[in-house]
Tab-separated table of C-alpha atoms in Angstrom:
chain	number	residue	atom	x	y	z
A	1139	MET	CA	-1.136	6.493	24.243
A	1140	ASP	CA	1.925	5.291	26.159
A	1141	VAL	CA	3.886	2.086	26.303
A	1142	TYR	CA	3.757	0.563	29.784
A	1143	GLU	CA	6.079	-2.230	30.869
A	1144	VAL	CA	4.355	-4.959	32.879
A	1145	PHE	CA	5.879	-6.702	35.909
A	1146	ARG	CA	4.327	-9.652	37.670
A	1147	ARG	CA	5.023	-11.269	41.046
A	1148	GLY	CA	4.258	-14.967	41.307
A	1149	GLY	CA	4.196	-15.140	45.109
A	1150	HIS	CA	5.443	-13.360	48.192
A	1151	LYS	CA	8.798	-15.116	48.046
A	1152	GLU	CA	9.345	-14.132	44.403
A	1153	PRO	CA	10.680	-10.852	43.036
A	1154	PHE	CA	8.670	-8.908	40.479
A	1155	GLU	CA	9.569	-10.065	36.992
A	1156	HIS	CA	9.145	-8.302	33.696
A	1157	CYS	CA	6.565	-10.129	31.581
A	1158	GLY	CA	5.815	-7.833	28.621
A	1159	SER	CA	4.248	-4.524	27.718
A	1160	VAL	CA	0.945	-2.950	26.733
A	1161	ILE	CA	-0.062	0.302	25.047
A	1162	ALA	CA	-2.701	2.241	26.951
A	1163	PRO	CA	-4.055	5.770	27.333
A	1164	ASP	CA	-3.434	5.725	31.099
A	1165	SER	CA	-2.297	3.428	33.879
A	1166	GLU	CA	-5.815	2.367	34.859
A	1167	MET	CA	-6.614	1.018	31.390
A	1168	GLY	CA	-3.072	-0.309	31.173
A	1169	LEU	CA	-3.620	-2.407	34.302
A	1170	LEU	CA	-6.836	-3.791	32.875
A	1171	MET	CA	-5.102	-4.741	29.617
A	1172	ALA	CA	-2.126	-6.216	31.466
A	1173	LYS	CA	-4.471	-8.375	33.532
A	1174	GLU	CA	-6.168	-9.678	30.356
A	1175	CYS	CA	-2.856	-10.292	28.581
A	1176	PHE	CA	-0.728	-11.732	31.366
A	1177	LEU	CA	-2.973	-12.941	34.182
A	1178	ARG	CA	-5.828	-14.813	32.512
A	1179	ARG	CA	-4.934	-17.911	34.530
A	1180	ARG	CA	-3.969	-16.131	37.752
A	1181	GLU	CA	-0.278	-16.536	36.884
A	1182	GLY	CA	0.644	-14.009	39.546
A	1183	GLU	CA	-0.717	-12.387	42.635
A	1184	HIS	CA	0.395	-8.855	41.876
A	1185	LEU	CA	1.007	-6.612	38.861
A	1186	TRP	CA	3.117	-3.514	38.397
A	1187	LEU	CA	2.836	-1.143	35.499
A	1188	VAL	CA	5.607	1.311	34.697
A	1189	ARG	CA	5.595	3.850	31.903
A	1190	ARG	CA	8.465	2.872	29.612
A	1191	THR	CA	9.849	6.417	29.575
A	1192	ASP	CA	10.117	6.266	33.388
A	1193	ILE	CA	12.582	3.382	33.217
A	1194	HIS	CA	16.229	4.361	33.326
A	1195	SER	CA	19.005	2.160	32.034
A	1196	PHE	CA	22.564	2.415	30.766
A	1197	LYS	CA	22.735	3.509	27.159
A	1198	ASP	CA	26.175	1.951	26.915
A	1199	GLU	CA	26.085	-1.583	28.293
A	1200	SER	CA	29.870	-1.750	28.477
A	1201	LEU	CA	29.495	0.483	31.550
A	1202	LEU	CA	28.084	-2.575	33.305
A	1203	GLU	CA	31.489	-4.258	33.076
A	1204	ILE	CA	33.523	-4.315	36.299
A	1205	ALA	CA	36.191	-1.656	35.915
A	1206	ALA	CA	39.113	-3.513	37.511
A	1207	ASP	CA	39.963	-6.932	38.887
A	1208	LYS	CA	37.551	-7.370	41.769
A	1209	SER	CA	37.810	-11.114	42.092
A	1210	TYR	CA	37.756	-10.730	45.889
A	1211	ARG	CA	34.021	-10.096	45.516
A	1212	PHE	CA	33.450	-13.634	44.242
A	1213	ALA	CA	33.398	-17.005	45.967
A	1214	HIS	CA	35.992	-18.482	43.603
A	1215	ALA	CA	38.603	-16.109	45.050
A	1216	TYR	CA	38.412	-18.186	48.236
A	1217	ARG	CA	38.356	-21.662	46.764
A	1218	ASP	CA	41.732	-22.736	48.223
A	1219	VAL	CA	40.308	-22.404	51.720
A	1220	VAL	CA	40.476	-26.201	52.091
A	1221	LYS	CA	44.210	-26.183	51.487
A	1222	LYS	CA	44.619	-23.258	53.840
A	1223	ARG	CA	42.612	-25.043	56.526
A	1224	ASP	CA	44.992	-28.017	56.315
A	1225	LYS	CA	47.957	-25.712	56.534
A	1226	ALA	CA	46.543	-23.952	59.600
A	1227	ARG	CA	45.836	-27.289	61.284
A	1228	GLU	CA	49.409	-28.362	60.524
A	1229	ARG	CA	50.679	-25.151	62.082
A	1230	ALA	CA	48.524	-25.654	65.182
A	1231	ARG	CA	49.830	-29.202	65.551
A	1232	GLU	CA	53.406	-27.919	65.377
A	1233	LEU	CA	52.667	-25.404	68.124
A	1234	GLY	CA	51.015	-28.134	70.204
A	1235	GLU	CA	54.114	-30.330	69.956
A	1236	THR	CA	56.570	-27.546	70.829
A	1237	GLY	CA	54.386	-25.732	73.398
B	109	MET	CA	32.262	2.822	12.576
B	110	THR	CA	31.124	2.246	8.972
B	111	TYR	CA	27.971	0.305	8.104
B	112	GLU	CA	30.133	-2.605	6.863
B	113	GLU	CA	32.054	-2.730	10.136
B	114	LYS	CA	28.836	-2.674	12.154
B	115	LEU	CA	27.411	-5.408	9.925
B	116	GLY	CA	30.552	-7.485	10.391
B	117	ARG	CA	30.314	-7.213	14.161
B	118	PHE	CA	26.599	-8.024	14.068
B	119	ASN	CA	27.185	-11.146	11.943
B	120	GLU	CA	29.930	-12.277	14.283
B	121	HIS	CA	27.692	-11.707	17.324
B	122	ILE	CA	24.934	-13.830	15.724
B	123	ALA	CA	27.365	-16.543	14.617
B	124	LEU	CA	28.509	-16.901	18.239
B	125	GLY	CA	24.895	-17.433	19.354
B	126	GLY	CA	24.380	-13.818	20.473
B	127	LYS	CA	20.884	-12.371	20.939
B	128	VAL	CA	19.464	-9.076	19.720
B	129	GLU	CA	17.393	-6.618	21.775
B	130	THR	CA	15.125	-3.898	20.362
B	131	GLN	CA	17.478	-1.019	21.181
B	132	ASP	CA	20.583	-2.765	19.751
B	133	TRP	CA	22.021	-1.833	16.378
B	134	MET	CA	20.765	-4.216	13.666
B	135	PRO	CA	21.016	-4.268	9.871
B	136	ASP	CA	17.943	-2.848	8.096
B	137	ASP	CA	17.278	-6.227	6.463
B	138	TYR	CA	17.282	-7.899	9.894
B	139	ARG	CA	14.801	-5.367	11.303
B	140	ARG	CA	12.552	-5.614	8.231
B	141	GLY	CA	12.732	-9.410	8.154
B	142	VAL	CA	11.998	-9.895	11.862
B	143	LEU	CA	9.170	-7.357	11.749
B	144	LYS	CA	7.553	-9.058	8.750
B	145	PHE	CA	7.939	-12.491	10.357
B	146	ILE	CA	6.417	-11.477	13.714
B	147	GLU	CA	3.688	-9.468	11.983
B	148	MET	CA	2.748	-12.557	9.967
B	149	HIS	CA	2.694	-14.633	13.162
B	150	ALA	CA	0.469	-12.016	14.883
B	151	ASN	CA	-1.849	-11.848	11.848
B	152	SER	CA	-2.160	-15.638	11.934
B	153	GLU	CA	-3.140	-15.684	15.607
B	154	ILE	CA	-5.881	-13.130	15.070
B	155	MET	CA	-7.092	-14.614	11.759
B	156	GLY	CA	-6.936	-18.083	13.343
B	157	ALA	CA	-9.579	-16.972	15.799
B	158	LEU	CA	-12.092	-16.577	12.954
B	159	PRO	CA	-12.489	-20.166	11.681
B	160	GLU	CA	-12.641	-21.407	15.271
B	161	ARG	CA	-15.228	-18.777	16.080
B	162	GLU	CA	-17.279	-20.123	13.170
B	163	CYS	CA	-17.108	-23.537	14.877
B	164	LEU	CA	-18.662	-22.348	18.153
B	165	PRO	CA	-22.245	-23.202	17.086
B	166	PHE	CA	-21.122	-26.807	16.337
B	167	ALA	CA	-20.127	-27.404	19.984
B	168	PRO	CA	-21.905	-30.503	21.313
B	169	SER	CA	-22.219	-29.167	24.879
B	170	LEU	CA	-22.036	-25.947	26.857
B	171	GLN	CA	-18.770	-27.106	28.415
B	172	ARG	CA	-17.208	-27.629	24.964
B	173	LYS	CA	-18.503	-24.238	23.840
B	174	MET	CA	-16.974	-22.478	26.845
B	175	SER	CA	-13.607	-24.199	26.549
B	176	LEU	CA	-13.442	-23.418	22.816
B	177	ALA	CA	-14.338	-19.762	23.481
B	178	ALA	CA	-11.545	-19.572	26.087
B	179	LYS	CA	-9.089	-21.067	23.590
B	180	ILE	CA	-10.118	-18.512	20.972
B	181	GLN	CA	-9.523	-15.752	23.526
B	182	ASP	CA	-6.014	-17.153	24.104
B	183	GLU	CA	-5.284	-16.920	20.363
B	184	VAL	CA	-6.371	-13.286	20.274
B	185	GLY	CA	-4.227	-12.726	23.368
B	186	HIS	CA	-1.228	-14.160	21.489
B	187	ALA	CA	-1.861	-11.658	18.708
B	188	GLN	CA	-1.820	-8.848	21.289
B	189	LEU	CA	1.569	-9.954	22.631
B	190	LEU	CA	3.049	-10.377	19.157
B	191	TYR	CA	1.761	-7.079	17.741
B	192	ARG	CA	3.302	-5.360	20.783
B	193	VAL	CA	6.718	-6.908	19.995
B	194	ALA	CA	6.362	-6.010	16.307
B	195	GLU	CA	5.359	-2.418	17.116
B	196	ASP	CA	8.635	-1.874	18.949
B	197	LEU	CA	10.425	-2.590	15.646
B	198	GLY	CA	8.875	0.515	14.133
B	199	LYS	CA	5.470	-0.216	12.576
B	200	SER	CA	2.298	0.915	14.341
B	201	ARG	CA	-0.474	-1.519	15.195
B	202	GLU	CA	-2.850	0.635	13.153
B	203	ALA	CA	-0.617	0.205	10.080
B	204	MET	CA	-0.384	-3.565	10.641
B	205	PHE	CA	-4.159	-3.895	10.976
B	206	VAL	CA	-4.785	-1.803	7.880
B	207	ASP	CA	-2.263	-3.860	5.873
B	208	LEU	CA	-3.947	-7.049	7.084
B	209	VAL	CA	-7.516	-6.085	6.221
B	210	GLN	CA	-6.449	-4.592	2.879
B	211	GLY	CA	-4.825	-7.933	2.009
B	212	ARG	CA	-1.308	-6.450	1.787
B	213	SER	CA	0.187	-8.705	4.464
B	214	LYS	CA	0.027	-12.449	5.006
B	215	PHE	CA	-1.393	-14.962	7.473
B	216	HIS	CA	-0.965	-18.738	7.772
B	217	ASN	CA	-2.392	-20.898	4.979
B	218	VAL	CA	-4.634	-23.045	7.203
B	219	PHE	CA	-6.806	-20.066	8.130
B	220	HIS	CA	-7.764	-19.498	4.485
B	221	TYR	CA	-9.962	-22.639	4.489
B	222	PRO	CA	-13.631	-23.131	5.392
B	223	VAL	CA	-14.887	-25.046	8.424
B	224	HIS	CA	-17.778	-27.511	8.150
B	225	GLN	CA	-18.387	-29.426	11.368
B	226	TRP	CA	-17.179	-30.220	14.886
B	227	GLY	CA	-14.450	-32.563	13.588
B	228	ASP	CA	-12.679	-29.457	12.264
B	229	VAL	CA	-12.192	-28.288	15.859
B	230	ALA	CA	-10.413	-31.559	16.630
B	231	ILE	CA	-8.126	-31.110	13.605
B	232	ILE	CA	-7.395	-27.439	14.310
B	233	GLY	CA	-6.897	-27.970	18.039
B	234	TRP	CA	-4.790	-31.093	17.832
B	235	LEU	CA	-2.984	-31.218	14.492
B	236	ILE	CA	-2.781	-27.560	13.468
B	237	ASP	CA	-1.908	-26.392	16.966
B	238	GLY	CA	0.461	-29.370	17.113
B	239	ALA	CA	2.132	-28.198	13.900
B	240	ALA	CA	2.257	-24.629	15.234
B	241	LEU	CA	3.826	-25.832	18.454
B	242	VAL	CA	6.593	-27.664	16.568
B	243	THR	CA	7.462	-24.460	14.678
B	244	GLN	CA	7.080	-22.167	17.690
B	245	ALA	CA	9.132	-24.337	20.014
B	246	ALA	CA	11.932	-24.163	17.422
B	247	LEU	CA	11.723	-20.368	17.596
B	248	LEU	CA	12.255	-20.254	21.374
B	249	ASP	CA	15.958	-19.980	20.595
B	250	SER	CA	15.530	-17.269	17.945
B	251	SER	CA	18.165	-14.544	17.824
B	252	TYR	CA	15.563	-11.816	18.379
B	253	ALA	CA	15.206	-11.994	22.176
B	254	PRO	CA	11.952	-10.016	22.734
B	255	TYR	CA	10.201	-12.492	20.407
B	256	THR	CA	11.466	-15.491	22.383
B	257	ARG	CA	10.179	-14.014	25.635
B	258	VAL	CA	6.583	-13.773	24.405
B	259	LEU	CA	6.897	-17.159	22.659
B	260	LYS	CA	7.609	-18.752	26.007
B	261	ARG	CA	4.179	-17.728	27.218
B	262	ILE	CA	2.540	-18.571	23.891
B	263	CYS	CA	4.024	-22.089	23.853
B	264	THR	CA	2.784	-22.773	27.396
B	265	GLU	CA	-0.741	-21.911	26.308
B	266	GLU	CA	-0.419	-23.800	23.017
B	267	GLN	CA	0.469	-26.912	25.004
B	268	LEU	CA	-2.845	-26.569	26.781
B	269	HIS	CA	-4.617	-26.104	23.447
B	270	LEU	CA	-2.984	-29.269	22.207
B	271	ARG	CA	-4.462	-31.174	25.169
B	272	HIS	CA	-7.810	-29.551	24.470
B	273	GLY	CA	-7.651	-30.647	20.816
B	274	GLU	CA	-6.468	-34.151	21.681
B	275	ASP	CA	-9.287	-34.480	24.202
B	276	ILE	CA	-11.847	-33.668	21.486
B	277	THR	CA	-10.086	-36.007	19.016
B	278	LEU	CA	-10.092	-38.896	21.486
B	279	GLU	CA	-13.753	-38.366	22.261
B	280	LEU	CA	-14.595	-38.618	18.563
B	281	ALA	CA	-12.198	-41.538	18.026
B	282	SER	CA	-13.736	-43.580	20.837
B	283	GLY	CA	-17.303	-42.660	19.911
B	284	THR	CA	-19.911	-43.792	17.400
B	285	ASP	CA	-19.264	-44.504	13.710
B	286	ALA	CA	-20.699	-41.080	12.915
B	287	GLN	CA	-18.239	-39.426	15.326
B	288	ARG	CA	-15.272	-41.332	13.855
B	289	GLU	CA	-16.422	-40.410	10.361
B	290	MET	CA	-16.532	-36.781	11.476
B	291	PHE	CA	-12.824	-36.888	12.327
B	292	GLN	CA	-11.803	-38.870	9.246
B	293	GLU	CA	-13.700	-36.537	6.934
B	294	ALA	CA	-12.069	-33.485	8.546
B	295	LEU	CA	-8.619	-35.123	8.302
B	296	ASN	CA	-9.182	-35.769	4.592
B	297	ARG	CA	-10.002	-32.119	3.992
B	298	TRP	CA	-7.195	-30.646	6.137
B	299	TRP	CA	-4.241	-32.976	5.560
B	300	LEU	CA	-2.731	-31.287	2.510
B	301	ALA	CA	-3.090	-27.833	4.118
B	302	ILE	CA	-1.293	-29.130	7.239
B	303	ILE	CA	1.582	-30.404	5.089
B	304	HIS	CA	1.676	-26.976	3.373
B	305	PHE	CA	1.694	-25.267	6.774
B	306	PHE	CA	5.455	-25.784	7.120
B	307	GLY	CA	6.128	-24.275	3.689
B	308	PRO	CA	8.195	-25.603	0.782
B	309	LYS	CA	11.796	-26.740	1.209
B	310	SER	CA	13.900	-23.912	2.703
B	311	ASN	CA	16.524	-22.197	0.599
B	312	VAL	CA	19.322	-22.205	3.170
B	313	GLU	CA	21.618	-20.092	0.981
B	314	LYS	CA	19.120	-17.324	0.349
B	315	ASP	CA	17.034	-17.279	3.532
B	316	LEU	CA	18.344	-14.314	5.541
B	317	LEU	CA	16.209	-15.204	8.559
B	318	LEU	CA	17.860	-18.623	8.766
B	319	ARG	CA	21.327	-17.122	8.318
B	320	TRP	CA	20.692	-14.615	11.106
B	321	LYS	CA	19.183	-17.374	13.272
B	322	VAL	CA	15.818	-15.630	13.588
B	323	LYS	CA	14.532	-19.004	12.388
B	324	THR	CA	16.543	-21.898	13.775
B	325	ARG	CA	15.451	-24.828	11.617
B	326	THR	CA	14.428	-25.463	8.010
B	327	ASN	CA	10.815	-25.990	6.912
B	328	GLU	CA	11.457	-29.608	5.880
B	329	ASP	CA	13.118	-30.379	9.208
B	330	LEU	CA	10.105	-29.059	11.142
B	331	ARG	CA	7.651	-30.934	8.890
B	332	GLN	CA	9.635	-34.134	9.509
B	333	GLU	CA	9.419	-33.693	13.271
B	334	PHE	CA	5.666	-33.153	12.987
B	335	LEU	CA	5.185	-36.267	10.825
B	336	ASP	CA	7.276	-38.471	13.104
B	337	ARG	CA	5.355	-37.282	16.115
B	338	TYR	CA	1.764	-37.325	14.813
B	339	VAL	CA	1.479	-39.910	12.010
B	340	PRO	CA	1.843	-42.891	14.399
B	341	LYS	CA	-0.724	-41.389	16.772
B	342	ILE	CA	-3.262	-41.028	13.961
B	343	PHE	CA	-2.630	-44.590	12.713
B	344	GLU	CA	-2.951	-45.842	16.273
B	345	LEU	CA	-6.467	-44.399	16.438
B	346	GLY	CA	-7.342	-46.312	13.264
B	347	PHE	CA	-7.607	-43.386	10.869
B	348	HIS	CA	-5.991	-43.200	7.440
B	349	PHE	CA	-4.399	-40.485	5.320
B	350	PRO	CA	-5.414	-38.996	1.992
B	351	THR	CA	-2.709	-37.885	-0.498
B	352	PRO	CA	0.053	-37.056	0.237
B	353	THR	CA	0.249	-40.324	2.165
B	354	PRO	CA	3.094	-40.809	4.643
B	355	HIS	CA	5.304	-43.906	4.228
B	356	SER	CA	7.523	-45.387	6.894
B	357	SER	CA	11.239	-45.484	6.164
B	358	GLU	CA	13.699	-48.159	7.261
B	359	ASP	CA	15.255	-45.869	9.837
B	360	GLY	CA	11.921	-45.246	11.566
B	361	HIS	CA	10.777	-41.966	10.003
B	362	TRP	CA	7.440	-41.125	8.403
B	363	LEU	CA	8.178	-39.628	5.003
B	364	ILE	CA	6.148	-37.739	2.447
B	365	LYS	CA	7.570	-37.581	-1.068
B	366	ASP	CA	7.938	-34.042	-2.329
B	367	GLU	CA	6.438	-35.024	-5.702
B	368	ASP	CA	3.277	-36.230	-3.892
B	369	ILE	CA	2.603	-32.706	-2.617
B	370	ASP	CA	0.447	-30.481	-4.812
B	371	TRP	CA	1.741	-26.974	-4.047
B	372	GLU	CA	-0.816	-25.167	-6.204
B	373	PRO	CA	-3.321	-24.405	-3.386
B	374	LEU	CA	-0.487	-22.885	-1.305
B	375	ASN	CA	0.663	-20.726	-4.209
B	376	SER	CA	-2.854	-19.257	-4.505
B	377	ILE	CA	-3.009	-18.605	-0.765
B	378	LYS	CA	0.351	-16.808	-0.910
B	379	LYS	CA	-1.344	-14.357	-3.269
B	380	ASN	CA	-4.211	-14.044	-0.750
B	381	GLU	CA	-6.440	-15.990	-3.137
B	382	GLY	CA	-7.444	-18.903	-0.912
B	383	PRO	CA	-10.965	-20.364	-0.733
B	384	GLU	CA	-11.997	-18.228	2.258
B	385	THR	CA	-9.428	-15.395	2.134
B	386	GLU	CA	-11.784	-12.701	0.905
B	387	ARG	CA	-14.648	-13.576	3.254
B	388	ARG	CA	-12.408	-13.808	6.336
B	389	LEU	CA	-10.627	-10.557	5.532
B	390	SER	CA	-13.925	-8.750	5.005
B	391	ASN	CA	-15.068	-10.266	8.288
B	392	ARG	CA	-11.961	-8.898	9.992
B	393	ARG	CA	-12.520	-5.531	8.287
B	394	ALA	CA	-16.096	-5.386	9.624
B	395	ILE	CA	-14.938	-6.218	13.167
B	396	TYR	CA	-12.226	-3.569	12.852
B	397	GLU	CA	-14.802	-0.951	11.826
B	398	ASP	CA	-17.330	-2.037	14.477
B	399	HIS	CA	-14.697	-1.594	17.169
B	400	ARG	CA	-13.544	1.815	16.022
B	401	TRP	CA	-15.504	3.544	18.805
B	402	VAL	CA	-13.645	1.438	21.392
B	403	ARG	CA	-10.267	2.478	20.031
B	404	GLU	CA	-11.348	6.092	19.903
B	405	ALA	CA	-12.732	5.983	23.424
B	406	LEU	CA	-9.423	4.512	24.572
B	407	SER	CA	-7.175	6.943	22.754
B	408	GLU	CA	-7.745	9.773	25.275
B	409	PRO	CA	-6.467	9.309	28.831
B	410	ALA	CA	-8.926	9.352	31.730
B	411	VAL	CA	-12.070	10.173	29.714
B	412	HIS	CA	-13.438	6.751	30.606
B	413	ALA	CA	-12.963	7.516	34.290
B	414	ALA	CA	-15.078	10.675	34.234
């Protein structure tokens, strides 16, 4: 018997989401059990079953931390764009007056 | 890192509202406590199916029979989800089932009582599921995260059950004198057990599960929420309460005095000596034996596909 993790997709615009697990002798029975446990009310239109041992993840979650300052990858690094826009307009006006 | 250092970090993590996943380090007492708690919840779902199953022949119509059967299937489904979460903490389902049928583990007090008539379905579906929903909703923020994820699904279905139970209650309440009497008589028999359902006053100092935020609220707090929510609804339908009778307080709560509660029946049930404990457990044992061939057929991959 193996533990299978169950993933369910609510609709075509949704990603698959983990919804639980079942223990089954093989994937065919596992799918049947998953349907009974997680889809009795048609809560999704598709099911995935993955053997738990086939899932790979970081043993040490601290490895998920970002190694250095990479704030340039985030929107908040660009939040003074409004100020900068004003400054650029100011500069353009100056050029307009002189040129 | 020493055990004490790990424990210190764990306590700090919990104090800051941190959650715990299955693969995380946890103190042995936390693992044992959470396992026992979830196992008891799973046992209650599966044992709860039995009294309701006994009610199926009382159903007044085919529609009522089918909807009750579907609800019972949901309860068994909840047990499946919960046993799966408990298994990941290190106890096999086989061991949990054996402990249950041998009377070594516990299940909720209300499922140790007999059922008599269709009014019992109204009480179980509306008030007992209502009480369960109050306690389960409080657990949605439990520190053990895998438990909260299955509870989310369980609570959604329990909300439906509550509607189902209220629907039956309202049908009886708006019906003939005999129908109203059916509900009142069931309420009289179940009321004390429902008050017991939440357990005696919590010992906040000693309760490790409260300290580690596996449980988020005290028993008396949950009972109070239940009383405030349901007592007015029952009065509104023109029914009355047996002992322990709720009284309204000046600040708008419905109170039950602790000295009005006879705890003796609950103490017997805690020792698995309730009125129906032995019969229900032997029932469960028989079902477990009858289904052995299914488990054996399932234990080998692909034989069923031959």
